[in-house]
Tab-separated table of C-alpha atoms and ligand atoms in Angstrom:
chain	number	residue	atom	x	y	z
A	12	MET	CA	-5.275	-26.665	5.341
A	13	LYS	CA	-7.302	-28.343	8.031
A	14	ARG	CA	-9.408	-25.286	8.615
A	15	ALA	CA	-10.213	-25.015	4.916
A	16	ILE	CA	-11.368	-28.608	4.744
A	17	ALA	CA	-13.522	-28.213	7.834
A	18	ALA	CA	-15.069	-25.103	6.345
A	19	SER	CA	-15.841	-26.834	3.082
A	20	LEU	CA	-17.514	-29.744	4.852
A	21	SER	CA	-19.796	-27.464	6.818
A	22	PHE	CA	-20.406	-25.416	3.746
A	23	ALA	CA	-22.962	-27.727	2.161
A	24	ALA	CA	-25.066	-27.388	5.290
A	25	VAL	CA	-24.762	-23.628	5.191
A	26	LEU	CA	-26.028	-23.536	1.621
A	27	TRP	CA	-28.866	-25.864	2.416
A	28	LEU	CA	-30.060	-23.662	5.269
A	29	ALA	CA	-29.601	-20.437	3.359
A	30	THR	CA	-31.293	-21.255	0.083
A	31	PRO	CA	-31.621	-17.723	-1.263
A	32	ASP	CA	-34.948	-16.432	-2.483
A	33	THR	CA	-33.325	-13.711	-4.470
A	34	LEU	CA	-30.927	-15.783	-6.501
A	35	VAL	CA	-32.862	-18.382	-8.330
A	36	GLY	CA	-32.178	-21.177	-10.780
A	37	ARG	CA	-28.882	-21.416	-12.524
A	38	ALA	CA	-27.390	-18.249	-11.089
A	39	ALA	CA	-27.737	-19.513	-7.508
A	40	ASP	CA	-26.488	-22.876	-8.595
A	41	ASP	CA	-23.404	-21.283	-10.174
A	42	VAL	CA	-22.515	-19.384	-6.996
A	43	GLU	CA	-22.844	-22.614	-5.030
A	44	ARG	CA	-20.662	-24.573	-7.440
A	45	LEU	CA	-18.073	-21.794	-7.639
A	46	VAL	CA	-17.752	-21.377	-3.892
A	47	ALA	CA	-17.505	-25.131	-3.353
A	48	ALA	CA	-14.720	-25.270	-5.951
A	49	MET	CA	-12.858	-22.371	-4.345
A	50	LEU	CA	-12.840	-24.214	-1.020
A	51	ARG	CA	-11.347	-27.361	-2.519
A	52	ASP	CA	-7.736	-27.989	-3.369
A	53	THR	CA	-6.830	-25.364	-5.979
A	54	PRO	CA	-3.388	-23.998	-6.994
A	55	LEU	CA	-3.857	-20.885	-4.835
A	56	GLU	CA	-0.815	-21.678	-2.691
A	57	GLU	CA	1.391	-22.545	-5.692
A	58	ASP	CA	0.476	-19.250	-7.368
A	59	LEU	CA	1.349	-17.296	-4.249
A	60	ALA	CA	4.673	-19.116	-3.946
A	61	ALA	CA	5.499	-18.453	-7.593
A	62	LEU	CA	4.718	-14.741	-7.325
A	63	THR	CA	6.502	-14.140	-4.025
A	64	ASP	CA	9.389	-16.624	-3.931
A	65	ARG	CA	10.172	-16.800	-7.641
A	66	VAL	CA	9.227	-13.345	-8.973
A	67	GLY	CA	9.929	-11.687	-5.605
A	68	GLY	CA	9.492	-8.045	-4.552
A	69	ARG	CA	8.210	-6.198	-7.638
A	70	PRO	CA	8.092	-2.423	-7.429
A	71	THR	CA	6.651	-0.838	-10.538
A	72	GLY	CA	9.471	0.071	-12.895
A	73	SER	CA	11.692	-2.861	-11.871
A	74	PRO	CA	12.610	-5.926	-13.959
A	75	ALA	CA	10.812	-8.080	-11.355
A	76	ASN	CA	7.630	-6.119	-11.974
A	77	LEU	CA	7.820	-6.934	-15.689
A	78	ARG	CA	8.332	-10.596	-14.795
A	79	ALA	CA	5.231	-10.384	-12.597
A	80	VAL	CA	3.221	-9.027	-15.544
A	81	ASP	CA	4.343	-11.936	-17.745
A	82	TRP	CA	3.677	-14.405	-14.956
A	83	ALA	CA	0.128	-13.107	-14.375
A	84	LEU	CA	-0.683	-13.152	-18.077
A	85	GLU	CA	0.512	-16.747	-18.293
A	86	ALA	CA	-1.463	-17.710	-15.176
A	87	PHE	CA	-4.707	-16.443	-16.734
A	88	HIS	CA	-3.957	-18.155	-20.034
A	89	GLU	CA	-3.167	-21.453	-18.323
A	90	ALA	CA	-6.488	-21.096	-16.508
A	91	GLY	CA	-8.267	-20.750	-19.838
A	92	VAL	CA	-9.199	-17.119	-19.203
A	93	ALA	CA	-8.752	-14.438	-21.888
A	94	ALA	CA	-6.333	-11.791	-20.604
A	95	LYS	CA	-4.211	-8.954	-21.844
A	96	LYS	CA	-1.551	-6.481	-20.834
A	97	GLU	CA	-3.025	-2.989	-20.760
A	98	PRO	CA	-0.442	-0.202	-20.940
A	99	PHE	CA	-0.710	2.955	-18.861
A	100	ALA	CA	1.627	5.848	-18.073
A	101	MET	CA	3.577	5.939	-14.816
A	102	PRO	CA	4.387	9.592	-14.113
A	103	ALA	CA	7.835	9.013	-12.582
A	104	ARG	CA	10.354	6.262	-11.936
A	105	TRP	CA	11.629	5.598	-8.421
A	106	LEU	CA	13.597	2.628	-7.157
A	107	GLU	CA	16.129	2.347	-4.338
A	108	ARG	CA	19.496	0.996	-5.413
A	109	SER	CA	21.105	1.266	-1.984
A	110	ALA	CA	20.817	3.143	1.277
A	111	ALA	CA	23.465	3.438	3.985
A	112	ALA	CA	24.178	5.754	6.874
A	113	GLU	CA	26.774	6.477	9.551
A	114	VAL	CA	26.317	8.264	12.823
A	115	GLY	CA	29.278	10.400	13.840
A	116	GLY	CA	30.192	13.126	16.344
A	117	ASP	CA	30.892	12.050	19.915
A	118	VAL	CA	29.916	8.427	19.159
A	119	ALA	CA	30.187	6.510	15.896
A	120	PHE	CA	27.966	3.651	14.767
A	121	THR	CA	26.306	2.373	11.609
A	122	PRO	CA	22.506	2.451	11.729
A	123	ARG	CA	20.466	0.477	9.220
A	124	VAL	CA	18.275	2.645	7.016
A	125	ALA	CA	15.863	2.450	4.071
A	126	ALA	CA	14.977	5.263	1.685
A	127	MET	CA	11.346	6.259	1.658
A	128	PRO	CA	9.608	6.069	-1.711
A	129	PHE	CA	10.328	9.144	-3.847
A	130	SER	CA	13.121	10.183	-1.517
A	131	ALA	CA	15.695	12.385	-3.234
A	132	ASP	CA	19.142	10.869	-3.564
A	133	THR	CA	22.274	12.260	-1.920
A	134	PRO	CA	25.685	13.054	-3.375
A	135	ALA	CA	27.649	9.849	-4.008
A	136	GLY	CA	29.881	10.625	-1.027
A	137	GLY	CA	26.845	11.073	1.211
A	138	LEU	CA	25.056	14.010	2.744
A	139	ALA	CA	26.615	14.923	6.102
A	140	ALA	CA	24.749	17.193	8.501
A	141	PRO	CA	24.027	17.534	12.208
A	142	LEU	CA	21.355	15.123	13.471
A	143	VAL	CA	18.805	16.932	15.628
A	144	ASP	CA	16.076	15.713	17.970
A	145	GLY	CA	12.789	16.364	16.149
A	146	GLY	CA	10.727	15.035	19.066
A	147	ARG	CA	7.409	13.781	17.709
A	148	GLY	CA	7.580	16.229	14.812
A	149	SER	CA	5.050	18.661	16.268
A	150	ASP	CA	4.797	22.431	15.809
A	151	GLN	CA	6.348	22.869	19.272
A	152	ASP	CA	9.245	20.609	18.291
A	153	LEU	CA	9.881	22.744	15.221
A	154	GLN	CA	9.777	25.917	17.335
A	155	ARG	CA	12.074	24.398	19.965
A	156	LEU	CA	14.643	23.574	17.276
A	157	GLY	CA	14.462	27.066	15.798
A	158	THR	CA	17.369	27.720	13.451
A	159	ALA	CA	18.945	24.365	14.352
A	160	ALA	CA	16.479	22.611	12.043
A	161	LYS	CA	17.860	24.382	9.023
A	162	GLY	CA	20.314	22.212	7.114
A	163	ALA	CA	20.010	19.372	9.652
A	164	TRP	CA	18.794	15.801	9.512
A	165	VAL	CA	15.687	15.862	11.697
A	166	LEU	CA	15.097	12.635	13.613
A	167	VAL	CA	11.449	12.015	14.544
A	168	GLU	CA	10.400	9.563	17.235
A	169	THR	CA	7.479	7.213	16.482
A	170	SER	CA	5.230	4.862	18.416
A	171	GLU	CA	5.527	1.171	17.817
A	172	LEU	CA	3.072	-0.057	15.200
A	173	ARG	CA	0.994	-3.051	16.165
A	174	ASN	CA	-2.151	-3.002	14.027
A	175	LEU	CA	-4.021	-1.344	11.173
A	176	GLU	CA	-5.188	1.609	13.269
A	177	ASP	CA	-1.569	2.363	14.197
A	178	LEU	CA	-0.672	2.191	10.510
A	179	PHE	CA	-3.300	4.766	9.555
A	180	ALA	CA	-2.124	7.009	12.415
A	181	ASP	CA	1.469	6.591	11.215
A	182	TYR	CA	0.478	7.910	7.787
A	183	ALA	CA	-1.590	10.803	9.091
A	184	GLU	CA	1.215	11.924	11.415
A	185	ALA	CA	3.960	11.612	8.818
A	186	THR	CA	1.958	13.671	6.326
A	187	ALA	CA	1.563	16.491	8.852
A	188	ILE	CA	5.238	16.265	9.841
A	189	GLU	CA	6.399	16.557	6.235
A	190	GLY	CA	4.127	19.569	5.763
A	191	ARG	CA	5.737	21.211	8.800
A	192	PHE	CA	9.440	20.398	8.500
A	193	LEU	CA	10.208	20.201	4.785
A	194	PRO	CA	9.464	23.912	4.201
A	195	ALA	CA	11.882	24.726	7.091
A	196	ASP	CA	14.898	23.952	4.884
A	197	VAL	CA	15.928	20.783	6.679
A	198	ALA	CA	18.581	18.605	5.021
A	199	GLY	CA	16.256	15.617	5.271
A	200	MET	CA	13.888	13.684	7.503
A	201	VAL	CA	14.777	10.566	9.456
A	202	TYR	CA	11.871	8.599	10.923
A	203	MET	CA	12.477	6.186	13.738
A	204	GLY	CA	11.231	2.831	12.423
A	205	SER	CA	7.845	2.023	13.908
A	206	ARG	CA	8.542	-1.742	13.911
A	207	ALA	CA	10.689	-3.382	16.553
A	208	SER	CA	13.567	-5.809	16.143
A	209	GLY	CA	15.359	-4.046	13.346
A	210	LEU	CA	12.581	-4.357	10.806
A	211	LEU	CA	12.918	-1.953	7.886
A	212	TYR	CA	10.051	-0.983	5.602
A	213	ARG	CA	9.083	1.544	2.961
A	214	HIS	CA	6.791	4.189	4.291
A	215	ASN	CA	5.159	6.050	1.402
A	216	ALA	CA	5.804	9.798	1.632
A	217	SER	CA	2.857	12.106	1.096
A	218	ARG	CA	4.296	14.184	-1.735
A	219	GLY	CA	5.103	11.335	-4.087
A	220	PRO	CA	7.217	12.347	-7.069
A	221	ASP	CA	6.955	16.036	-6.077
A	222	ASN	CA	9.194	15.435	-3.059
A	223	THR	CA	12.680	16.997	-3.287
A	224	HIS	CA	14.195	15.986	0.102
A	225	PRO	CA	16.005	12.867	1.280
A	226	LEU	CA	13.602	10.873	3.463
A	227	ILE	CA	14.768	7.914	5.541
A	228	VAL	CA	13.411	5.289	7.881
A	229	MET	CA	16.049	4.265	10.458
A	230	GLN	CA	15.938	0.948	12.304
A	231	ARG	CA	13.997	1.554	15.503
A	232	GLU	CA	16.744	0.524	17.932
A	233	ASP	CA	19.399	2.601	16.131
A	234	ALA	CA	17.127	5.651	16.092
A	235	ALA	CA	16.360	5.205	19.792
A	236	ARG	CA	20.098	5.068	20.534
A	237	ALA	CA	20.709	8.265	18.561
A	238	LEU	CA	17.852	9.993	20.398
A	239	ARG	CA	19.211	8.931	23.798
A	240	LEU	CA	22.610	10.319	22.836
A	241	LEU	CA	21.069	13.607	21.689
A	242	ARG	CA	18.943	13.894	24.816
A	243	GLY	CA	22.013	13.173	26.939
A	244	GLY	CA	23.762	16.167	25.399
A	245	ALA	CA	26.033	14.382	22.925
A	246	ARG	CA	27.024	15.947	19.635
A	247	VAL	CA	25.605	13.728	16.868
A	248	SER	CA	25.895	13.950	13.109
A	249	LEU	CA	24.584	11.766	10.322
A	250	THR	CA	26.003	10.940	6.926
A	251	ALA	CA	23.518	9.212	4.653
A	252	ARG	CA	24.185	7.797	1.203
A	253	LEU	CA	21.016	7.221	-0.793
A	254	ASP	CA	21.380	5.933	-4.328
A	255	VAL	CA	18.044	5.944	-6.123
A	256	ASP	CA	17.042	5.263	-9.690
A	257	ALA	CA	14.732	8.201	-10.376
A	258	GLY	CA	13.466	9.448	-13.683
A	259	GLY	CA	10.592	10.592	-15.806
A	260	ALA	CA	7.427	9.021	-17.121
A	261	TYR	CA	7.404	5.493	-18.510
A	262	GLU	CA	4.948	2.802	-19.548
A	263	SER	CA	3.726	0.095	-17.212
A	264	TYR	CA	1.011	-2.551	-17.566
A	265	ASN	CA	-2.067	-3.792	-15.809
A	266	VAL	CA	-3.011	-7.405	-16.484
A	267	VAL	CA	-6.746	-7.787	-17.060
A	268	GLY	CA	-8.512	-11.116	-17.463
A	269	GLU	CA	-12.077	-11.257	-18.704
A	270	ILE	CA	-15.022	-13.629	-18.771
A	271	ARG	CA	-17.690	-12.196	-21.054
A	272	GLY	CA	-21.235	-11.887	-19.835
A	273	GLY	CA	-23.890	-14.040	-21.460
A	274	GLU	CA	-26.747	-11.519	-21.272
A	275	ARG	CA	-25.446	-8.060	-20.448
A	276	ALA	CA	-21.933	-8.209	-21.836
A	277	ASN	CA	-21.610	-4.409	-21.883
A	278	GLU	CA	-22.107	-4.251	-18.140
A	279	VAL	CA	-18.898	-4.896	-16.219
A	280	VAL	CA	-18.070	-6.094	-12.700
A	281	VAL	CA	-14.425	-5.661	-11.674
A	282	ILE	CA	-12.608	-7.746	-9.085
A	283	GLY	CA	-9.201	-6.214	-8.431
A	284	ALA	CA	-5.940	-6.595	-6.551
A	285	HIS	CA	-2.600	-4.914	-7.187
A	286	LEU	CA	0.226	-6.848	-8.758
A	287	ASP	CA	3.062	-4.513	-7.747
A	288	SER	CA	4.655	-4.457	-4.301
A	289	TRP	CA	7.510	-2.798	-2.473
A	290	ASP	CA	10.845	-4.524	-2.585
A	291	LEU	CA	12.280	-5.078	0.885
A	292	GLY	CA	10.093	-8.166	1.280
A	293	THR	CA	8.355	-10.153	-1.461
A	294	GLY	CA	4.890	-8.580	-1.339
A	295	ALA	CA	2.995	-11.566	0.061
A	296	LEU	CA	0.395	-9.910	2.310
A	297	ASP	CA	0.573	-6.737	0.216
A	298	ASN	CA	-0.695	-7.910	-2.126
A	299	GLY	CA	0.423	-11.222	-3.619
A	300	CYS	CA	-2.125	-13.199	-1.616
A	301	ASN	CA	-5.049	-11.311	-3.102
A	302	VAL	CA	-3.564	-11.468	-6.595
A	303	ALA	CA	-3.500	-15.254	-6.209
A	304	ALA	CA	-7.113	-15.145	-4.977
A	305	VAL	CA	-8.305	-13.111	-7.991
A	306	ILE	CA	-6.593	-15.513	-10.384
A	307	ASP	CA	-8.127	-18.463	-8.550
A	308	VAL	CA	-11.648	-17.033	-8.874
A	309	ALA	CA	-11.110	-16.653	-12.635
A	310	ARG	CA	-9.622	-20.123	-12.904
A	311	GLN	CA	-12.474	-21.866	-11.101
A	312	MET	CA	-15.119	-19.976	-13.087
A	313	ALA	CA	-13.451	-21.014	-16.331
A	314	ARG	CA	-13.003	-24.611	-15.173
A	315	LEU	CA	-16.681	-24.907	-14.234
A	316	GLY	CA	-17.756	-23.269	-17.488
A	317	ILE	CA	-19.741	-20.586	-15.662
A	318	THR	CA	-21.063	-17.785	-17.864
A	319	PRO	CA	-22.028	-14.778	-15.767
A	320	ARG	CA	-24.881	-12.538	-16.939
A	321	ARG	CA	-22.562	-9.510	-16.887
A	322	THR	CA	-18.917	-9.382	-17.963
A	323	ILE	CA	-16.398	-9.949	-15.164
A	324	ARG	CA	-12.957	-8.347	-15.370
A	325	PHE	CA	-10.179	-9.771	-13.210
A	326	ALA	CA	-7.935	-6.752	-12.839
A	327	LEU	CA	-4.374	-7.028	-11.555
A	328	PHE	CA	-3.453	-3.373	-11.256
A	329	ASN	CA	0.094	-2.095	-11.353
A	330	GLY	CA	1.623	1.095	-9.919
A	331	GLU	CA	-0.632	0.974	-6.852
A	332	GLU	CA	2.079	1.594	-4.301
A	333	GLN	CA	3.342	4.609	-6.218
A	334	GLY	CA	0.086	6.556	-6.327
A	335	LEU	CA	-2.775	4.185	-7.255
A	336	VAL	CA	-1.689	4.733	-10.846
A	337	GLY	CA	-2.649	1.509	-12.640
A	338	SER	CA	-6.309	1.622	-11.627
A	339	TRP	CA	-6.354	5.280	-12.672
A	340	GLY	CA	-4.888	4.123	-15.998
A	341	TYR	CA	-7.650	1.525	-16.272
A	342	THR	CA	-10.345	4.210	-15.883
A	343	ILE	CA	-8.655	6.250	-18.632
A	344	ALA	CA	-8.273	3.285	-20.996
A	345	HIS	CA	-11.888	2.227	-20.398
A	346	ALA	CA	-13.401	5.730	-20.128
A	347	ALA	CA	-15.925	5.010	-22.884
A	348	GLU	CA	-17.206	1.988	-20.906
A	349	MET	CA	-17.315	3.641	-17.474
A	350	ASP	CA	-21.116	4.044	-17.554
A	351	GLY	CA	-21.333	0.273	-17.988
A	352	HIS	CA	-19.243	-0.437	-14.884
A	353	VAL	CA	-21.688	-1.799	-12.358
A	354	MET	CA	-19.280	-2.421	-9.481
A	355	ALA	CA	-15.516	-2.419	-8.901
A	356	SER	CA	-14.036	-4.217	-5.888
A	357	SER	CA	-10.564	-4.182	-4.346
A	358	TYR	CA	-8.910	-6.730	-2.072
A	359	ASP	CA	-5.775	-5.354	-0.416
A	360	ILE	CA	-5.585	-5.947	3.353
A	361	GLY	CA	-3.598	-9.167	3.518
A	362	SER	CA	-5.024	-12.498	4.575
A	363	GLY	CA	-7.013	-11.622	7.701
A	364	ARG	CA	-10.643	-12.716	7.652
A	365	ILE	CA	-12.954	-10.654	5.417
A	366	THR	CA	-15.331	-9.070	7.902
A	367	GLY	CA	-17.466	-7.245	5.334
A	368	PHE	CA	-17.058	-4.453	2.814
A	369	PHE	CA	-16.531	-0.719	2.739
A	370	THR	CA	-19.208	0.693	0.431
A	371	ASN	CA	-17.419	4.033	0.024
A	372	GLY	CA	-20.215	6.538	0.385
A	373	ARG	CA	-22.835	4.474	-1.435
A	374	PRO	CA	-25.365	3.374	1.206
A	375	ASP	CA	-27.487	1.991	-1.638
A	376	LEU	CA	-24.733	-0.609	-2.154
A	377	VAL	CA	-25.181	-2.124	1.296
A	378	PRO	CA	-28.309	-4.212	0.579
A	379	LEU	CA	-26.817	-5.459	-2.689
A	380	VAL	CA	-23.596	-6.550	-0.958
A	381	GLU	CA	-25.651	-8.306	1.684
A	382	ARG	CA	-27.624	-10.148	-0.947
A	383	ALA	CA	-24.404	-11.245	-2.666
A	384	LEU	CA	-23.056	-12.470	0.692
A	385	GLN	CA	-26.212	-14.405	1.561
A	386	PRO	CA	-25.175	-17.706	-0.052
A	387	ILE	CA	-21.974	-17.709	2.044
A	388	GLU	CA	-23.314	-16.375	5.299
A	389	GLY	CA	-21.691	-19.359	7.004
A	390	LEU	CA	-18.314	-17.750	6.308
A	391	GLY	CA	-19.375	-14.590	8.176
A	392	PRO	CA	-20.522	-12.730	10.149
A	393	PHE	CA	-20.181	-9.812	7.742
A	394	GLU	CA	-20.768	-6.152	8.408
A	395	GLN	CA	-20.749	-3.378	5.823
A	396	ILE	CA	-19.273	0.057	6.575
A	397	ASP	CA	-20.425	2.933	4.417
A	398	ALA	CA	-17.344	5.163	4.622
A	399	PRO	CA	-15.100	6.271	1.747
A	400	ILE	CA	-11.672	4.640	1.760
A	401	VAL	CA	-8.673	6.143	-0.046
A	402	GLY	CA	-5.584	3.962	-0.210
A	403	THR	CA	-6.176	1.273	-2.776
A	404	ASP	CA	-7.503	0.693	-6.283
A	405	ASN	CA	-11.155	1.483	-5.607
A	406	PHE	CA	-10.160	5.152	-5.506
A	407	ASP	CA	-10.406	6.113	-9.164
A	408	PHE	CA	-13.652	4.170	-9.550
A	409	MET	CA	-15.006	6.120	-6.563
A	410	ILE	CA	-14.118	9.501	-8.079
A	411	GLU	CA	-15.512	8.310	-11.416
A	412	GLY	CA	-18.821	7.689	-9.636
A	413	VAL	CA	-18.718	3.905	-10.101
A	414	PRO	CA	-20.146	1.860	-7.188
A	415	ASN	CA	-17.081	0.385	-5.501
A	416	LEU	CA	-16.155	-1.932	-2.668
A	417	VAL	CA	-13.077	-2.545	-0.560
A	418	ALA	CA	-12.963	-5.791	1.365
A	419	ASN	CA	-12.590	-4.987	5.056
A	420	GLN	CA	-10.395	-7.534	6.809
A	421	ALA	CA	-9.292	-8.442	10.270
A	422	SER	CA	-6.042	-6.608	10.922
A	423	ALA	CA	-4.251	-9.891	11.740
A	424	ASN	CA	-0.525	-9.539	10.932
A	425	TYR	CA	-0.960	-6.966	8.169
A	426	GLY	CA	0.233	-3.856	10.047
A	427	PRO	CA	3.543	-5.096	11.494
A	428	ASN	CA	4.623	-6.598	8.146
A	429	TYR	CA	3.321	-3.773	5.973
A	430	HIS	CA	5.863	-2.812	3.262
A	431	ALA	CA	8.498	-4.512	5.387
A	432	ARG	CA	11.304	-6.963	4.809
A	433	SER	CA	9.149	-9.482	6.663
A	434	ASP	CA	6.258	-9.416	4.152
A	435	THR	CA	6.988	-12.883	2.797
A	436	PHE	CA	5.077	-16.070	1.877
A	437	ASP	CA	5.247	-17.529	5.382
A	438	LYS	CA	3.167	-14.633	6.797
A	439	VAL	CA	0.094	-15.532	4.740
A	440	ASP	CA	-2.689	-17.442	6.474
A	441	LEU	CA	-3.338	-19.846	3.609
A	442	ALA	CA	-6.481	-21.391	5.096
A	443	GLN	CA	-8.047	-17.993	5.674
A	444	LEU	CA	-6.931	-16.779	2.238
A	445	ARG	CA	-8.880	-19.668	0.706
A	446	LEU	CA	-12.014	-18.700	2.641
A	447	ASN	CA	-11.528	-15.071	1.589
A	448	ALA	CA	-11.170	-16.120	-2.047
A	449	ALA	CA	-14.508	-17.919	-1.732
A	450	VAL	CA	-16.095	-14.733	-0.349
A	451	ALA	CA	-14.628	-12.725	-3.220
A	452	ALA	CA	-15.960	-15.279	-5.702
A	453	ALA	CA	-19.489	-15.125	-4.280
A	454	VAL	CA	-19.581	-11.320	-4.218
A	455	THR	CA	-18.187	-11.009	-7.739
A	456	LEU	CA	-20.527	-13.524	-9.303
A	457	GLY	CA	-23.413	-12.216	-7.187
A	458	PHE	CA	-23.000	-8.720	-8.641
A	459	ALA	CA	-22.510	-10.100	-12.134
A	460	ASN	CA	-25.782	-12.008	-11.944
A	461	MET	CA	-28.180	-9.857	-9.898
A	462	ASP	CA	-31.069	-8.095	-11.614
A	463	GLU	CA	-30.468	-4.676	-10.077
A	464	ARG	CA	-27.679	-2.302	-10.828
A	465	LEU	CA	-26.933	1.064	-9.269
A	466	PRO	CA	-26.470	4.221	-11.331
A	467	ARG	CA	-23.114	5.903	-11.718
A	468	HIS	CA	-22.769	9.061	-9.643
A	469	SER	CA	-22.323	12.508	-11.200
A	470	ARG	CA	-19.478	14.867	-10.348
A	471	ALA	CA	-21.899	16.833	-8.165
A	472	GLN	CA	-22.751	13.681	-6.196
A	473	ILE	CA	-19.061	12.881	-5.727
A	474	GLU	CA	-18.424	16.438	-4.531
A	475	ALA	CA	-21.328	16.086	-2.116
A	476	LEU	CA	-19.634	13.005	-0.650
A	477	MET	CA	-16.480	15.063	-0.098
A	478	ASP	CA	-18.544	17.704	1.706
A	479	THR	CA	-20.083	15.183	4.068
A	480	SER	CA	-17.080	12.921	4.759
A	481	ASP	CA	-13.324	13.072	5.255
A	482	LEU	CA	-12.760	11.922	1.674
A	483	ASP	CA	-11.017	15.189	0.734
A	484	ASP	CA	-8.672	14.950	3.751
A	485	GLN	CA	-7.786	11.369	2.890
A	486	MET	CA	-7.066	12.426	-0.693
A	487	LYS	CA	-4.721	15.174	0.529
A	488	ALA	CA	-2.909	12.706	2.785
A	489	MET	CA	-2.483	10.293	-0.144
A	490	GLY	CA	-1.214	13.042	-2.455
A	491	VAL	CA	-4.058	12.611	-4.968
A	492	TRP	CA	-6.070	15.743	-4.209
A	493	LYS	CA	-4.449	18.057	-6.719
A	494	ASP	CA	-5.114	15.681	-9.617
A	495	TRP	CA	-8.810	15.680	-8.746
A	496	GLU	CA	-8.934	19.426	-8.166
A	497	SER	CA	-7.242	20.172	-11.468
A	498	GLY	CA	-9.672	17.904	-13.308
A	499	LYS	CA	-6.890	15.543	-14.343
A	500	ARG	CA	-8.390	12.681	-12.430
A	501	GLY	CA	-11.987	11.651	-11.724
A	502	ARG	CA	-15.348	12.334	-13.259
A	503	ARG	CA	-15.638	15.515	-15.298
A	504	ARG	CA	-18.492	17.946	-15.029
A	505	LYS	CA	-20.943	17.186	-17.830
B	9	ZN	ZN1	-1.555	-2.919	-1.076
C-alpha cells in the first residue's frame, strides 16, 4: 500500500507538468479526477479477495463459475453501474473430476499428475501402458522410438519455466509435439511439469475439444525420476486414471457493465478481462486481479458521476481459457453494433507493471494510445508494440477488424504461477495492480472522449495482416484457425 500512496502523492505533480493540449476542458478534468480516485483507497483488494478466496477457481461450466457470474453482476450493481448477464454458447464441457497415476514395472511409485484441458478420460480402472522416453518430443525422438511409441504413454522432457517468454515457448513446443505424436497412435502424452517443486498446472492443449487422447502433466520431480529410470534401462509402465466431466454444448454468460455515452452513445469502447479461470489455484493473477481492476474503473466512474462522450462497456468475458469463447460470443451478440466499436482492450497478464500496449497490427492506433496515456505519463514509461497477439479476448475483435489493445505487462511472477495451484491471492502485487487500474482507467476514458476514431478494418485488411505477420501461425497454435478459415468466426467478406 505504501507504494500506491507515494504514487498518488506524486501524481498531482505529474498532472500539473503534463497538462495535455489535446484533452481540454471537462474531458481532461474527468481523466484527472478518475485517475486520482483510482489511486486512493478503493475496494479493489476486497473484490479480489472475494473472487479468489470466496468464489475460488472458476472454470467455465463449473458451479463456481456461475457463482462468479452472480458475484460480478452484484459488484457492478453495488457500484451503481448498469450490468447484465449476456448468454453465449460454449461448444463443449470439460472439467477434471480427478487425476491419479501409478508408475510400475521395475520400480513402483505414485507420481502426482493433472489432466490437461480437453484431455480424454481413461477407463475407470485406469489406462495401463508402457511408459517410453519421448526425449524433447522432436521428430528424431519419434523416429528413435519407432514402433515402441504405438500404444505407449510418451513422456516428454521440458525446460523449467521462469518467465513469459518460456511460457510462449512451452506452448509452441507442445503444439508441435501433439501434431507429431498423437497421429502415431500413442496411448497418451505425459509432459514433465515445467515448474519446479511439485507445482501442477493446466497446460491448454492445442486441439481443444477436438482432442481424443489422454494428456497429462506430471510433477516435474516425478517425471525426472521416471526419465532417469528409463534412461538407466529400467522397465517402466504407467497406469493413469483420469475422470473428466466432458460433454456437449451448453450456455455460459459474460457479465457486461455499461456507462452510456453522453454525446456519441452508439460508439462503444470496451475494457475487458476474463472472469473464468482454471481450477487448481484460484485464478488470482489469471485473471481475477484484472477483473477487480475493471470493476473498480466502473465503480469510480459511477461514483464521480463521469459521463463519457462515447459508451463504455466493462466486459467480464467467460470461457476465455477454453478457446476465447465468451469474447467471440460478445461479437456475435453485438454483431449489429460492431461498426460502432471504436476500441476494445484486454487486460490479462497478471499484476506486473503495464509497460505499454500491443496495438495488434494497427499502427494507426499507436498515436491515439500515446495521447490517452499522456495524462498519466508519470506512471510510465510506456512503449507500444504493433504486433498481433492471439491468446486473450482481443482476438475476436481483431478478426472483426475492430481496433484492439492488449496491455503489455512486466512478466513479474505471471509465468511460474500460470494456470497453477499457486495462482492465489497472495501472488498479486496489490500496489502495482492499483497503478495498473489507473492506467486502464485513463486509456479507457481517453478513448471514450477523444475526437478521433479509427475505421473498422475489412476482411481484406485482416487477411493482409495475416500475410505480413505471424498471426495465422498463432491462430493455428491456439486452435482457432479453422473457425476463421471456415467463416464461422471473424469478419465476413462483404
Ligand atoms: Zn488469462
